[in-house]
Coordinates of C-alpha atoms in Angstrom, one line a residue:
Chain A
M151 CA 21.9 -11.1 -40.6
T152 CA 20.9 -12.6 -37.2
T153 CA 17.7 -14.5 -37.1
V154 CA 15.9 -15.0 -33.8
F155 CA 13.1 -17.5 -33.5
I156 CA 10.8 -17.0 -30.4
D157 CA 8.5 -19.8 -29.4
G158 CA 5.8 -18.2 -27.3
L159 CA 4.8 -14.5 -27.6
G160 CA 3.4 -14.1 -24.1
F161 CA 4.3 -11.2 -21.9
I162 CA 7.9 -12.3 -21.6
G163 CA 8.5 -13.5 -25.2
A164 CA 6.9 -10.4 -26.7
S165 CA 8.7 -8.0 -24.3
L166 CA 12.1 -9.6 -25.0
A167 CA 11.3 -9.3 -28.8
E168 CA 10.9 -5.6 -28.4
L169 CA 14.1 -5.3 -26.4
M170 CA 16.1 -7.2 -29.0
K171 CA 14.8 -4.9 -31.7
E172 CA 15.8 -1.9 -29.6
S173 CA 19.3 -3.4 -29.0
Q174 CA 19.9 -4.6 -32.5
P175 CA 17.5 -3.1 -35.0
D176 CA 18.8 -5.3 -37.8
V177 CA 17.9 -8.5 -36.1
K178 CA 15.1 -10.5 -37.9
I179 CA 12.6 -12.0 -35.5
I180 CA 10.3 -14.9 -36.5
A181 CA 7.9 -16.5 -34.0
H182 CA 5.5 -19.3 -33.2
D183 CA 2.5 -19.1 -30.9
P184 CA -0.6 -21.2 -30.6
N185 CA -2.6 -17.9 -30.1
P186 CA -3.0 -16.0 -33.4
E187 CA -3.7 -12.8 -31.5
N188 CA -0.3 -12.7 -30.0
L189 CA 1.3 -13.1 -33.5
Q190 CA -1.0 -10.5 -35.0
V191 CA -0.1 -7.8 -32.4
M192 CA 3.7 -8.4 -32.9
I193 CA 3.6 -8.6 -36.7
Q194 CA 1.4 -5.4 -36.9
S195 CA 3.9 -3.5 -34.7
G196 CA 6.7 -4.6 -37.0
T197 CA 8.7 -6.3 -34.2
V198 CA 8.1 -9.8 -35.6
E199 CA 8.5 -10.4 -39.3
A200 CA 6.7 -13.7 -39.8
S201 CA 4.7 -16.4 -38.1
V202 CA 6.3 -19.8 -38.7
A203 CA 5.7 -23.4 -37.7
F204 CA 7.9 -24.5 -34.7
D205 CA 10.2 -26.8 -36.8
E206 CA 10.6 -24.3 -39.6
G207 CA 11.4 -21.4 -37.2
A208 CA 13.9 -23.5 -35.2
K209 CA 15.8 -24.6 -38.3
K210 CA 16.2 -21.1 -39.7
A211 CA 17.4 -19.4 -36.5
D212 CA 20.7 -18.4 -35.0
W213 CA 19.0 -17.9 -31.6
I214 CA 16.1 -20.0 -30.4
F215 CA 14.1 -18.5 -27.5
L216 CA 11.8 -20.9 -25.7
A217 CA 9.3 -18.6 -24.0
S218 CA 6.3 -20.8 -23.3
P219 CA 5.1 -22.4 -20.0
V220 CA 7.8 -24.7 -18.4
A221 CA 6.1 -28.0 -19.4
V222 CA 6.1 -26.8 -23.1
I223 CA 9.7 -25.7 -22.9
C224 CA 10.7 -29.2 -21.8
Q225 CA 8.8 -30.7 -24.7
R226 CA 10.4 -28.3 -27.1
L227 CA 13.9 -29.1 -25.9
E228 CA 13.3 -32.7 -26.8
E229 CA 11.8 -31.8 -30.2
L230 CA 14.8 -29.6 -31.0
A231 CA 17.1 -32.6 -30.4
K232 CA 15.5 -34.3 -33.4
L233 CA 15.9 -31.3 -35.8
D234 CA 18.8 -30.2 -37.9
L235 CA 19.5 -26.8 -36.5
K236 CA 21.7 -24.2 -38.1
S237 CA 25.4 -24.7 -37.3
G238 CA 26.3 -22.3 -34.4
A239 CA 22.7 -21.9 -33.3
V240 CA 22.2 -21.2 -29.6
V241 CA 19.1 -22.3 -27.7
T242 CA 17.9 -20.4 -24.7
D243 CA 14.7 -20.3 -22.6
V244 CA 13.0 -18.1 -20.0
G245 CA 11.4 -20.8 -17.8
S246 CA 11.1 -20.5 -14.1
S247 CA 12.3 -24.0 -13.0
K248 CA 15.8 -24.8 -14.2
V249 CA 16.6 -28.3 -12.9
Q250 CA 13.8 -29.9 -14.9
I251 CA 14.6 -27.8 -18.0
E252 CA 18.3 -28.8 -17.7
K253 CA 17.2 -32.5 -17.6
S254 CA 15.1 -32.1 -20.8
A255 CA 18.0 -30.4 -22.6
Q256 CA 20.4 -33.3 -22.1
T257 CA 19.9 -35.0 -25.5
L258 CA 20.1 -31.7 -27.3
M259 CA 23.3 -30.8 -25.6
A260 CA 24.7 -34.3 -26.2
K261 CA 24.3 -33.6 -29.9
G262 CA 26.5 -30.5 -29.5
T263 CA 23.9 -27.8 -29.6
A264 CA 24.7 -24.9 -27.3
F265 CA 22.1 -24.3 -24.6
L266 CA 22.0 -21.2 -22.4
A267 CA 19.3 -21.5 -19.8
G268 CA 18.0 -18.2 -18.7
H269 CA 15.3 -16.5 -16.5
P270 CA 14.5 -12.8 -16.4
M271 CA 13.3 -12.0 -12.8
A272 CA 10.4 -9.8 -13.9
G273 CA 6.9 -10.4 -15.1
S274 CA 3.4 -9.2 -14.9
H275 CA 0.0 -10.6 -13.8
L276 CA -1.1 -9.4 -17.3
S277 CA -0.4 -11.9 -20.0
G278 CA -0.1 -12.0 -23.8
A279 CA 1.7 -9.9 -26.4
A280 CA -0.9 -7.1 -26.2
N281 CA 0.4 -6.4 -22.6
A282 CA 4.1 -6.6 -23.6
N283 CA 6.0 -4.0 -21.6
P284 CA 9.8 -3.9 -21.9
G285 CA 9.9 -1.2 -19.3
R286 CA 8.9 -3.8 -16.6
L287 CA 12.0 -5.9 -17.4
V288 CA 14.6 -3.1 -17.7
D289 CA 17.2 -3.1 -14.9
H290 CA 16.0 -6.4 -13.5
T291 CA 18.0 -9.5 -12.6
Y292 CA 18.4 -12.1 -15.4
F293 CA 19.7 -15.4 -14.2
L294 CA 21.8 -17.4 -16.6
I295 CA 22.9 -21.1 -16.3
Q296 CA 25.8 -21.5 -18.7
E297 CA 25.4 -25.2 -19.4
N298 CA 27.6 -25.9 -22.5
T299 CA 27.9 -22.4 -24.0
S300 CA 31.1 -20.5 -24.5
Q301 CA 31.9 -17.1 -23.0
E302 CA 31.6 -15.6 -26.4
E303 CA 28.1 -17.0 -26.9
V304 CA 27.1 -15.6 -23.5
Q305 CA 28.5 -12.2 -24.4
D306 CA 26.5 -12.3 -27.7
F307 CA 23.4 -13.1 -25.8
E308 CA 23.9 -10.2 -23.4
D309 CA 24.5 -7.9 -26.4
L310 CA 21.3 -9.1 -28.0
L311 CA 19.4 -7.8 -25.0
S312 CA 21.6 -4.8 -24.1
A313 CA 18.8 -2.3 -24.2
A314 CA 17.3 -3.9 -21.1
R315 CA 20.3 -3.2 -19.0
F316 CA 19.7 -6.5 -17.3
D317 CA 21.8 -7.5 -14.2
F318 CA 22.9 -10.9 -15.6
R319 CA 23.9 -13.3 -12.9
M320 CA 25.4 -16.8 -13.5
V321 CA 24.1 -19.5 -11.2
D322 CA 23.7 -23.2 -11.3
A323 CA 20.3 -24.8 -11.9
K324 CA 19.7 -26.0 -8.3
S325 CA 20.6 -22.6 -6.7
H326 CA 18.3 -20.9 -9.2
D327 CA 15.4 -23.1 -8.4
H328 CA 16.0 -22.5 -4.7
I329 CA 16.1 -18.7 -5.2
V330 CA 12.9 -18.6 -7.2
A331 CA 11.1 -21.1 -5.0
S332 CA 11.6 -18.7 -2.2
S333 CA 11.4 -15.2 -3.8
S334 CA 8.9 -16.0 -6.6
H335 CA 7.1 -19.3 -6.4
L336 CA 6.3 -19.0 -2.7
P337 CA 4.8 -15.5 -2.9
H338 CA 2.7 -16.6 -5.8
L339 CA 1.3 -19.6 -4.0
L340 CA 0.5 -17.5 -0.9
A341 CA -1.2 -14.8 -3.0
F342 CA -3.5 -17.5 -4.6
A343 CA -4.3 -18.9 -1.1
L344 CA -4.9 -15.5 0.4
A345 CA -7.1 -14.3 -2.5
E346 CA -9.1 -17.5 -2.2
T347 CA -9.5 -17.2 1.6
V348 CA -10.7 -13.6 1.4
A349 CA -13.0 -14.2 -1.6
K350 CA -14.7 -17.1 0.3
D351 CA -15.2 -14.9 3.4
Q352 CA -16.7 -12.2 1.3
R353 CA -19.1 -14.6 -0.5
E354 CA -20.3 -16.0 2.8
S355 CA -20.7 -12.6 4.5
D356 CA -24.1 -10.8 4.8
V357 CA -22.3 -7.4 4.8
D358 CA -21.0 -5.6 1.7
W359 CA -17.3 -5.2 2.3
G360 CA -16.8 -2.2 0.0
K361 CA -13.6 -1.5 -1.8
P362 CA -10.8 -3.8 -0.8
A363 CA -8.0 -2.2 1.2
A364 CA -4.8 -1.4 -0.6
G365 CA -2.8 -3.8 1.6
F366 CA -4.9 -6.8 0.5
L367 CA -4.8 -5.6 -3.2
D368 CA -1.0 -5.4 -3.2
A369 CA -0.5 -8.6 -1.2
S370 CA -2.7 -10.6 -3.6
R371 CA -2.0 -8.8 -6.9
I372 CA 0.0 -11.7 -8.3
A373 CA -3.0 -14.0 -7.8
K374 CA -4.2 -12.4 -11.0
A375 CA -1.4 -14.1 -12.8
D376 CA -1.9 -16.7 -15.6
P377 CA -3.1 -20.0 -14.0
T378 CA -1.7 -22.1 -16.9
M379 CA 1.8 -20.7 -16.4
W380 CA 1.7 -21.1 -12.7
T381 CA 0.4 -24.6 -12.7
S382 CA 3.3 -25.5 -14.9
I383 CA 5.8 -23.7 -12.6
F384 CA 4.6 -25.2 -9.4
L385 CA 4.6 -28.7 -10.9
S386 CA 8.1 -28.3 -12.4
N387 CA 9.7 -27.3 -9.1
P388 CA 7.6 -29.2 -6.5
N389 CA 10.3 -30.2 -4.0
Q390 CA 11.7 -26.7 -3.5
V391 CA 8.3 -25.1 -3.5
L392 CA 7.1 -27.6 -0.9
A393 CA 10.2 -27.0 1.2
E394 CA 9.6 -23.2 1.1
I395 CA 6.0 -23.7 2.1
T396 CA 7.2 -25.7 5.1
D397 CA 9.6 -22.9 6.1
F398 CA 6.9 -20.3 5.7
E399 CA 4.5 -22.3 7.8
K400 CA 7.0 -22.3 10.6
E401 CA 7.1 -18.5 10.5
V402 CA 3.3 -18.4 10.7
Q403 CA 3.2 -20.8 13.6
K404 CA 5.6 -18.6 15.5
L405 CA 3.4 -15.5 15.0
K406 CA 0.3 -17.5 15.8
K407 CA 1.8 -18.7 19.1
Y408 CA 2.7 -15.2 20.1
I409 CA -0.9 -14.0 19.3
E410 CA -2.5 -17.0 21.1
N411 CA -0.5 -16.4 24.2
G412 CA -0.7 -12.6 24.1
Q413 CA 3.1 -12.4 24.0
E414 CA 3.3 -8.7 23.1
K415 CA 7.1 -8.3 23.5
K416 CA 8.0 -11.3 21.4
L417 CA 5.5 -10.4 18.7
F418 CA 6.8 -6.9 18.6
N419 CA 10.4 -8.0 18.4
Q420 CA 9.7 -10.4 15.6
L421 CA 7.7 -7.9 13.5
S422 CA 10.4 -5.3 14.1
A423 CA 13.2 -7.6 12.9
T424 CA 11.2 -8.5 9.8
Q425 CA 10.3 -5.0 9.0
K426 CA 14.0 -4.0 9.2
D427 CA 15.0 -6.9 6.9
R428 CA 12.3 -6.2 4.4
I429 CA 13.3 -2.5 4.2
Q430 CA 16.9 -3.6 3.8
M431 CA 16.2 -6.1 1.0
E432 CA 14.7 -3.3 -1.1
K433 CA 17.3 -0.7 -0.3
E434 CA 20.3 -2.9 -1.3
H435 CA 19.3 -2.8 -4.9
E436 CA 17.8 0.7 -5.3
Chain B
M192 CA -16.3 27.5 15.9
T193 CA -15.8 23.7 15.8
T194 CA -12.8 22.4 17.7
V195 CA -11.3 19.0 16.9
F196 CA -8.8 17.3 19.2
I197 CA -6.7 14.6 17.6
D198 CA -4.8 12.2 19.8
G199 CA -2.1 10.7 17.6
L200 CA -0.7 12.4 14.5
G201 CA 0.5 9.3 12.7
F202 CA -0.2 8.6 9.1
I203 CA -4.0 8.3 9.6
G204 CA -4.4 11.1 12.2
A205 CA -2.4 13.6 10.2
S206 CA -4.1 12.7 6.9
L207 CA -7.5 13.0 8.5
A208 CA -6.5 16.4 9.9
E209 CA -5.6 17.6 6.4
L210 CA -8.9 16.3 5.0
M211 CA -10.9 18.1 7.8
K212 CA -9.2 21.4 7.0
E213 CA -10.0 20.9 3.3
S214 CA -13.7 20.0 4.1
Q215 CA -14.2 22.8 6.6
P216 CA -11.4 25.4 6.6
D217 CA -12.8 27.1 9.7
V218 CA -12.3 24.1 11.9
K219 CA -9.8 24.5 14.7
I220 CA -7.6 21.4 15.2
I221 CA -5.5 20.8 18.3
A222 CA -3.5 17.7 18.9
H223 CA -1.5 15.5 21.2
D224 CA 1.3 13.1 20.2
P225 CA 4.1 11.6 22.2
N226 CA 6.4 12.3 19.2
P227 CA 7.2 16.1 18.9
E228 CA 8.2 15.7 15.3
N229 CA 4.7 14.7 14.3
L230 CA 3.4 17.9 16.0
Q231 CA 6.0 20.1 14.6
V232 CA 5.2 19.0 11.0
M233 CA 1.5 19.6 11.4
I234 CA 1.8 22.9 13.2
Q235 CA 4.3 24.2 10.7
S236 CA 2.0 23.4 7.8
G237 CA -0.8 25.3 9.6
T238 CA -3.1 22.3 9.8
V239 CA -2.9 21.9 13.5
E240 CA -3.1 25.1 15.7
A241 CA -1.6 23.9 18.9
S242 CA 0.0 21.0 20.8
V243 CA -2.0 20.2 24.0
A244 CA -1.9 17.7 26.8
F245 CA -4.4 14.9 26.4
D246 CA -6.8 16.0 29.1
E247 CA -6.7 19.6 28.1
G248 CA -7.4 18.8 24.4
A249 CA -10.2 16.4 25.2
K250 CA -12.0 19.0 27.4
K251 CA -11.9 21.7 24.8
A252 CA -13.1 19.7 21.9
D253 CA -16.4 19.2 20.0
W254 CA -14.9 16.2 18.3
I255 CA -12.3 13.9 19.9
F256 CA -10.4 11.7 17.4
L257 CA -8.5 8.8 18.9
A258 CA -5.9 7.9 16.3
S259 CA -3.2 6.0 18.2
P260 CA -2.5 2.2 18.3
V261 CA -5.5 0.2 19.4
A262 CA -4.1 -0.5 22.9
V263 CA -3.7 3.2 23.5
I264 CA -7.2 4.0 22.1
C265 CA -8.7 1.6 24.7
Q266 CA -6.8 3.3 27.5
R267 CA -7.9 6.7 26.2
L268 CA -11.5 5.7 26.2
E269 CA -11.3 4.9 29.9
E270 CA -9.5 8.1 30.6
L271 CA -12.1 10.1 28.8
A272 CA -14.8 8.6 31.0
K273 CA -13.2 10.4 33.9
L274 CA -13.0 13.8 32.3
D275 CA -15.7 16.5 32.1
L276 CA -16.1 16.8 28.4
K277 CA -17.9 19.6 26.6
S278 CA -21.6 19.1 26.3
G279 CA -22.4 17.6 22.9
A280 CA -18.8 16.4 22.3
V281 CA -18.6 13.3 20.1
V282 CA -15.7 10.8 20.5
T283 CA -14.6 8.8 17.5
D284 CA -11.6 6.6 16.8
V285 CA -9.8 5.0 13.8
G286 CA -8.7 1.7 15.4
S287 CA -8.6 -1.5 13.5
S288 CA -10.3 -3.8 16.1
K289 CA -13.8 -2.8 17.1
V290 CA -15.0 -5.3 19.6
Q291 CA -12.3 -4.5 22.1
I292 CA -12.6 -0.8 21.5
E293 CA -16.4 -1.0 22.0
K294 CA -15.8 -2.8 25.3
S295 CA -13.4 0.0 26.5
A296 CA -16.0 2.6 25.6
Q297 CA -18.8 1.2 27.9
T298 CA -18.1 3.5 30.9
L299 CA -17.8 6.6 28.6
M300 CA -21.1 5.8 26.9
A301 CA -22.8 5.0 30.2
K302 CA -22.0 8.6 31.2
G303 CA -24.0 9.7 28.1
T304 CA -21.1 10.7 25.9
A305 CA -21.6 10.0 22.2
F306 CA -19.2 7.5 20.7
L307 CA -18.9 6.8 17.0
A308 CA -16.4 4.1 16.3
G309 CA -14.8 4.3 12.9
H310 CA -12.2 2.8 10.7
P311 CA -10.9 4.2 7.3
M312 CA -9.9 1.2 5.2
A313 CA -6.7 2.8 3.9
G314 CA -3.2 3.2 5.2
S315 CA 0.4 3.1 4.3
H316 CA 3.5 1.2 5.3
L317 CA 5.0 4.7 5.9
S318 CA 4.2 6.1 9.2
G319 CA 4.2 9.5 10.9
A320 CA 2.8 13.0 10.1
A321 CA 5.7 13.6 7.6
N322 CA 4.2 10.9 5.4
A323 CA 0.6 12.1 5.7
N324 CA -1.1 11.7 2.4
P325 CA -4.8 12.4 2.2
G326 CA -4.8 11.2 -1.4
R327 CA -4.3 7.6 -0.2
L328 CA -7.6 7.8 1.8
V329 CA -9.8 9.5 -0.8
D330 CA -12.6 7.3 -2.2
H331 CA -11.9 4.5 0.2
T332 CA -14.3 2.6 2.5
Y333 CA -14.8 4.1 6.0
F334 CA -16.6 1.7 8.4
L335 CA -18.7 3.3 11.1
I336 CA -20.2 1.6 14.1
Q337 CA -23.0 3.8 15.3
E338 CA -22.9 2.9 19.0
N339 CA -25.0 5.6 20.8
T340 CA -24.7 8.4 18.3
S341 CA -27.7 10.1 16.6
Q342 CA -28.2 10.3 12.8
E343 CA -27.4 14.0 13.0
E344 CA -24.1 13.4 14.7
V345 CA -23.2 10.8 12.1
Q346 CA -24.1 13.3 9.4
D347 CA -22.0 16.0 11.0
F348 CA -19.1 13.5 11.1
E349 CA -19.4 12.7 7.5
D350 CA -19.5 16.4 6.6
L351 CA -16.4 17.0 8.6
L352 CA -14.6 14.6 6.2
S353 CA -16.5 15.3 3.1
A354 CA -13.4 16.2 1.1
A355 CA -12.3 12.6 1.2
R356 CA -15.4 11.3 -0.6
F357 CA -15.3 8.3 1.7
D358 CA -17.7 5.4 1.1
F359 CA -19.1 5.3 4.7
R360 CA -20.5 1.9 5.6
M361 CA -22.4 1.1 8.8
V362 CA -21.5 -2.2 10.4
D363 CA -21.6 -3.8 13.8
A364 CA -18.3 -4.3 15.7
K365 CA -18.2 -8.0 15.3
S366 CA -18.8 -7.9 11.5
H367 CA -16.2 -5.2 11.2
D368 CA -13.6 -7.3 13.1
H369 CA -14.3 -10.3 10.8
I370 CA -14.0 -8.2 7.7
V371 CA -10.7 -6.7 8.7
A372 CA -9.3 -9.9 10.1
S373 CA -9.8 -11.4 6.6
S374 CA -9.0 -8.5 4.3
S375 CA -6.4 -6.6 6.4
H376 CA -5.0 -8.4 9.4
L377 CA -4.5 -11.7 7.6
P378 CA -2.6 -10.2 4.6
H379 CA -0.4 -8.2 7.0
L380 CA 0.5 -11.3 9.1
L381 CA 1.3 -13.3 5.9
A382 CA 3.4 -10.5 4.5
F383 CA 5.5 -10.5 7.7
A384 CA 5.9 -14.3 7.6
L385 CA 6.7 -14.2 3.9
A386 CA 9.3 -11.5 4.2
E387 CA 10.9 -13.3 7.2
T388 CA 11.1 -16.6 5.2
V389 CA 12.7 -15.0 2.2
A390 CA 15.1 -12.8 4.2
K391 CA 16.3 -15.9 6.1
D392 CA 16.8 -17.9 2.8
Q393 CA 18.8 -15.0 1.4
R394 CA 21.0 -14.7 4.5
E395 CA 21.7 -18.5 4.4
S396 CA 22.5 -18.6 0.6
D397 CA 26.0 -18.5 -0.9
V398 CA 24.6 -16.7 -4.0
D399 CA 23.7 -13.1 -4.4
W400 CA 20.1 -13.0 -5.3
G401 CA 20.1 -9.6 -7.0
K402 CA 17.2 -7.3 -7.0
P403 CA 14.0 -8.9 -5.6
A404 CA 11.3 -9.7 -8.2
A405 CA 8.4 -7.3 -8.3
G406 CA 6.0 -10.1 -7.3
F407 CA 7.7 -10.6 -4.0
L408 CA 8.1 -6.8 -3.4
D409 CA 4.3 -6.3 -3.9
A410 CA 3.3 -9.3 -1.9
S411 CA 5.5 -8.3 1.1
R412 CA 5.2 -4.5 0.9
I413 CA 3.0 -4.3 4.0
A414 CA 5.7 -6.1 6.0
K415 CA 7.3 -2.6 6.0
A416 CA 4.4 -1.4 8.2
D417 CA 4.9 -0.1 11.7
P418 CA 5.5 -3.0 14.2
T419 CA 4.0 -1.2 17.2
M420 CA 0.8 -0.6 15.4
W421 CA 0.5 -4.2 14.1
T422 CA 1.5 -5.8 17.4
S423 CA -1.4 -3.8 18.9
I424 CA -3.8 -4.8 16.1
F425 CA -3.0 -8.5 16.2
L426 CA -3.4 -8.7 19.9
S427 CA -6.6 -6.8 20.0
N428 CA -8.4 -9.1 17.6
P429 CA -6.7 -12.4 18.3
N430 CA -9.6 -14.9 17.9
Q431 CA -10.7 -13.6 14.5
V432 CA -7.1 -13.3 13.3
L433 CA -6.4 -16.9 14.4
A434 CA -9.6 -18.2 12.7
E435 CA -8.5 -16.5 9.5
I436 CA -5.1 -18.0 9.7
T437 CA -6.7 -21.4 10.0
D438 CA -8.9 -20.8 7.0
F439 CA -5.8 -19.7 5.0
E440 CA -3.8 -22.8 6.1
K441 CA -6.6 -25.0 4.7
E442 CA -6.2 -23.2 1.3
V443 CA -2.4 -23.7 1.4
Q444 CA -2.9 -27.4 2.3
K445 CA -5.1 -27.9 -0.7
L446 CA -2.6 -26.4 -3.1
K447 CA 0.2 -28.3 -1.4
K448 CA -1.6 -31.6 -1.9
Y449 CA -2.1 -30.9 -5.6
I450 CA 1.6 -30.1 -6.0
E451 CA 2.7 -33.1 -4.0
N452 CA 0.5 -35.5 -6.0
G453 CA 1.2 -33.7 -9.3
Q454 CA -2.6 -33.2 -9.8
E455 CA -2.3 -30.8 -12.7
K456 CA -5.9 -30.4 -13.5
K457 CA -7.1 -29.8 -10.0
L458 CA -4.3 -27.3 -9.4
F459 CA -5.1 -25.5 -12.6
N460 CA -8.9 -25.4 -11.8
Q461 CA -8.2 -24.0 -8.4
L462 CA -5.8 -21.3 -9.6
S463 CA -8.2 -20.4 -12.4
A464 CA -11.1 -20.0 -10.0
T465 CA -9.0 -17.9 -7.6
Q466 CA -7.7 -15.7 -10.4
K467 CA -11.3 -15.0 -11.6
D468 CA -12.4 -14.2 -8.1
R469 CA -9.4 -11.9 -7.5
I470 CA -10.0 -10.0 -10.7
Q471 CA -13.7 -9.7 -9.9
M472 CA -13.1 -8.3 -6.4
E473 CA -11.1 -5.4 -7.8
K474 CA -13.5 -4.8 -10.7
E475 CA -16.6 -4.4 -8.6
H476 CA -15.3 -1.3 -7.0
E477 CA -13.5 0.4 -9.8

């Protein structure tokens, strides 16, 4: 029987647990989480069989899923290098910054343990096992960095999550970190900065602003995301995130200049080109 | 019988037309739009009775709704000042920048015509009458700037749209423009700049990025909005928009500094405070 150990039953860890059970009902899932509520929810639903200490869970498992904030994943990879893991065990993770995680896995891999870095490109501003929602992951992109795993191990991994119909894509760690800095880390940082700007304006205003417009709510929804997780992500991919902010600032400067100078045609052409691109980006993957 | 003339059957004009018919089925709606498709859709559905030239519609109406881009609304207000309108006719608009619109209405108001500036705080990235969707407006904030209208005229206006259960809020033009610069114009500008940044990154990348993550899609949804409308909005409220961008840039600088210096605690505290504010902003108006 296959035993999976999940370290971290947040939104992603818990949702993946449900997807594994759906893919392979015989799989036995054990888990560790600092928050007893997350464990309780998952044990009560029958998805997770038992709560275990990290070392104990790791040593029993065929698959070790590290699903905690990036900084913790890095620590765990170093701890795993000191444990006697089961022969043939494969370690994987779901962290959002792969270069740093790859670095932390060096000792573990030098010992011969298979490590398959991974990242499902889906999430929620809601956190914790109580908000687990496999439906939000289904059909999404799942980046894999093959590291030292065999083709067979990768295939077994994909089978373990087959119910999610993920679009698995092999990339290297650096490309991954560039992609997510642009399409995930940057939007989150901007959402936080936008929500803060508008919240301050509201607080300082004499007028009641009423219900916020839908545009603002959508644009800032991800500012409701877990601050612990996002602190860890931003600090684990700082150079790529800062480079993306610089690129973004150039776009803002361009629009700002057109507005300052009243350059109607240039402003319109830029907004039109962007609108087309944005519509296209969504269409390609419908 | 009450006759309403709507100039501009875009998403807002067409949705308001449907809401008026629902509130007061006896109302007669005539309309003008440069796009024959918008007129056709609304006449076929029976909401609008006839397509008319601007002057003709304006002269026949008890209510004149200006629902075109801001630059056109300003022109129309000056044209209306030259026409012989019906005695007791009230002019209103739905434009997103009130200081400039108020200025353009001076001659009209000096002639004694009642002008009630208005702005429903709802919209869609979809445009045109075919996408009209009164449900997206229901229960939203509707700002009114009373200008020279009587209490009775304001009441009649609210009755004409009663089916939408709007939360009508009286403000002055300057406060309005500050509110929307922050909670609507700024998010739209950022969404355009974000979508452009990510689209460029994608184009320049050797790797296929797969389906964009939900966070990016939400944060940039409003970059699918109509570029004509948004060019007009940004250029009609430039000073407030530019001031909001400056405030926003300060927030980005702060986060950037924390990331550059690896200031984990400060970054976490800032993200936590913003997350709380953002959740609160939504809760207050549930």
